[in-house]
Amino acid sequence: MVNKPERDIEKTYPIEDFIAKLRRLADSLEQNKSFEIQIAGERIYVPVRAIYNIEHERGDGEEEIEFQIKWDTEK
């Protein structure tokens, strides 16, 4: 496995692009297939074994919902 540098970014997309990414993710999940996405110029490969969760945060006068996809890179 190639060691990649650590990365922590937040990328804003136009609503049309965001919808398209969500739609492709939903299609992949329904078909039990891996998912491929490009975020801020880097292509990410999400394996079928990934774990999906939704997080809600509230504080400092704002709220946030995060759709999270996590997987172990050692497998």
mmCIF file of C-alpha atoms in Angstrom:
data_model
loop_
_atom_site.group_PDB
_atom_site.id
_atom_site.type_symbol
_atom_site.label_atom_id
_atom_site.label_comp_id
_atom_site.label_asym_id
_atom_site.label_seq_id
_atom_site.Cartn_x
_atom_site.Cartn_y
_atom_site.Cartn_z
ATOM 1 C CA MET A 1 0.000 0.000 0.000
ATOM 2 C CA VAL A 2 1.310 3.447 -0.931
ATOM 3 C CA ASN A 3 1.580 5.847 2.004
ATOM 4 C CA LYS A 4 -0.341 9.020 1.233
ATOM 5 C CA PRO A 5 0.174 12.290 3.103
ATOM 6 C CA GLU A 6 -2.413 13.224 5.716
ATOM 7 C CA ARG A 7 -5.209 15.394 4.399
ATOM 8 C CA ASP A 8 -8.096 17.272 6.008
ATOM 9 C CA ILE A 9 -9.981 19.554 3.632
ATOM 10 C CA GLU A 10 -13.472 20.872 3.226
ATOM 11 C CA LYS A 11 -14.556 21.570 -0.343
ATOM 12 C CA THR A 12 -17.645 23.522 -1.355
ATOM 13 C CA TYR A 13 -19.356 22.501 -4.605
ATOM 14 C CA PRO A 14 -22.192 24.052 -6.621
ATOM 15 C CA ILE A 15 -25.510 22.385 -5.721
ATOM 16 C CA GLU A 16 -25.684 20.586 -9.091
ATOM 17 C CA ASP A 17 -22.265 18.960 -8.531
ATOM 18 C CA PHE A 18 -23.168 18.031 -4.941
ATOM 19 C CA ILE A 19 -26.394 16.372 -6.122
ATOM 20 C CA ALA A 20 -24.541 14.442 -8.828
ATOM 21 C CA LYS A 21 -21.991 13.134 -6.302
ATOM 22 C CA LEU A 22 -24.739 12.060 -3.885
ATOM 23 C CA ARG A 23 -26.665 10.372 -6.700
ATOM 24 C CA ARG A 24 -23.593 8.406 -7.818
ATOM 25 C CA LEU A 25 -22.929 7.382 -4.209
ATOM 26 C CA ALA A 26 -26.530 6.202 -3.757
ATOM 27 C CA ASP A 27 -26.345 4.218 -7.009
ATOM 28 C CA SER A 28 -23.114 2.533 -5.880
ATOM 29 C CA LEU A 29 -24.602 1.667 -2.479
ATOM 30 C CA GLU A 30 -27.752 0.188 -4.043
ATOM 31 C CA GLN A 31 -25.614 -1.956 -6.354
ATOM 32 C CA ASN A 32 -23.237 -2.979 -3.528
ATOM 33 C CA LYS A 33 -20.305 -1.595 -5.541
ATOM 34 C CA SER A 34 -17.244 0.420 -4.562
ATOM 35 C CA PHE A 35 -17.469 4.174 -5.070
ATOM 36 C CA GLU A 36 -15.013 6.515 -6.754
ATOM 37 C CA ILE A 37 -15.060 10.285 -6.197
ATOM 38 C CA GLN A 38 -12.764 13.204 -6.927
ATOM 39 C CA ILE A 39 -12.447 15.781 -4.145
ATOM 40 C CA ALA A 40 -10.352 18.922 -4.627
ATOM 41 C CA GLY A 41 -8.289 17.292 -7.366
ATOM 42 C CA GLU A 42 -7.643 13.917 -5.699
ATOM 43 C CA ARG A 43 -9.390 10.711 -6.761
ATOM 44 C CA ILE A 44 -10.630 8.670 -3.806
ATOM 45 C CA TYR A 45 -11.615 4.988 -3.992
ATOM 46 C CA VAL A 46 -14.182 3.944 -1.393
ATOM 47 C CA PRO A 47 -14.394 0.177 -0.854
ATOM 48 C CA VAL A 48 -17.647 -1.745 -0.420
ATOM 49 C CA ARG A 49 -16.648 -2.505 3.204
ATOM 50 C CA ALA A 50 -16.827 1.216 4.143
ATOM 51 C CA ILE A 51 -18.983 2.260 7.100
ATOM 52 C CA TYR A 52 -21.520 5.052 6.611
ATOM 53 C CA ASN A 53 -22.847 7.375 9.299
ATOM 54 C CA ILE A 54 -24.499 10.750 9.701
ATOM 55 C CA GLU A 55 -23.281 13.277 12.266
ATOM 56 C CA HIS A 56 -25.108 16.355 13.579
ATOM 57 C CA GLU A 57 -23.324 19.175 15.392
ATOM 58 C CA ARG A 58 -24.755 22.306 16.997
ATOM 59 C CA GLY A 59 -22.916 25.185 18.628
ATOM 60 C CA ASP A 60 -21.689 28.760 18.296
ATOM 61 C CA GLY A 61 -24.865 29.828 16.495
ATOM 62 C CA GLU A 62 -24.691 27.264 13.697
ATOM 63 C CA GLU A 63 -25.630 23.679 12.896
ATOM 64 C CA GLU A 64 -23.903 21.136 10.710
ATOM 65 C CA ILE A 65 -24.808 17.756 9.235
ATOM 66 C CA GLU A 66 -21.972 15.561 7.973
ATOM 67 C CA PHE A 67 -22.457 12.442 5.881
ATOM 68 C CA GLN A 68 -19.377 10.396 6.758
ATOM 69 C CA ILE A 69 -17.832 7.440 4.980
ATOM 70 C CA LYS A 70 -15.023 5.624 6.800
ATOM 71 C CA TRP A 71 -12.836 2.625 6.048
ATOM 72 C CA ASP A 72 -9.597 1.055 7.187
ATOM 73 C CA THR A 73 -6.794 1.692 4.676
ATOM 74 C CA GLU A 74 -4.753 -1.258 5.981
ATOM 75 C CA LYS A 75 -6.991 -3.912 4.378
#
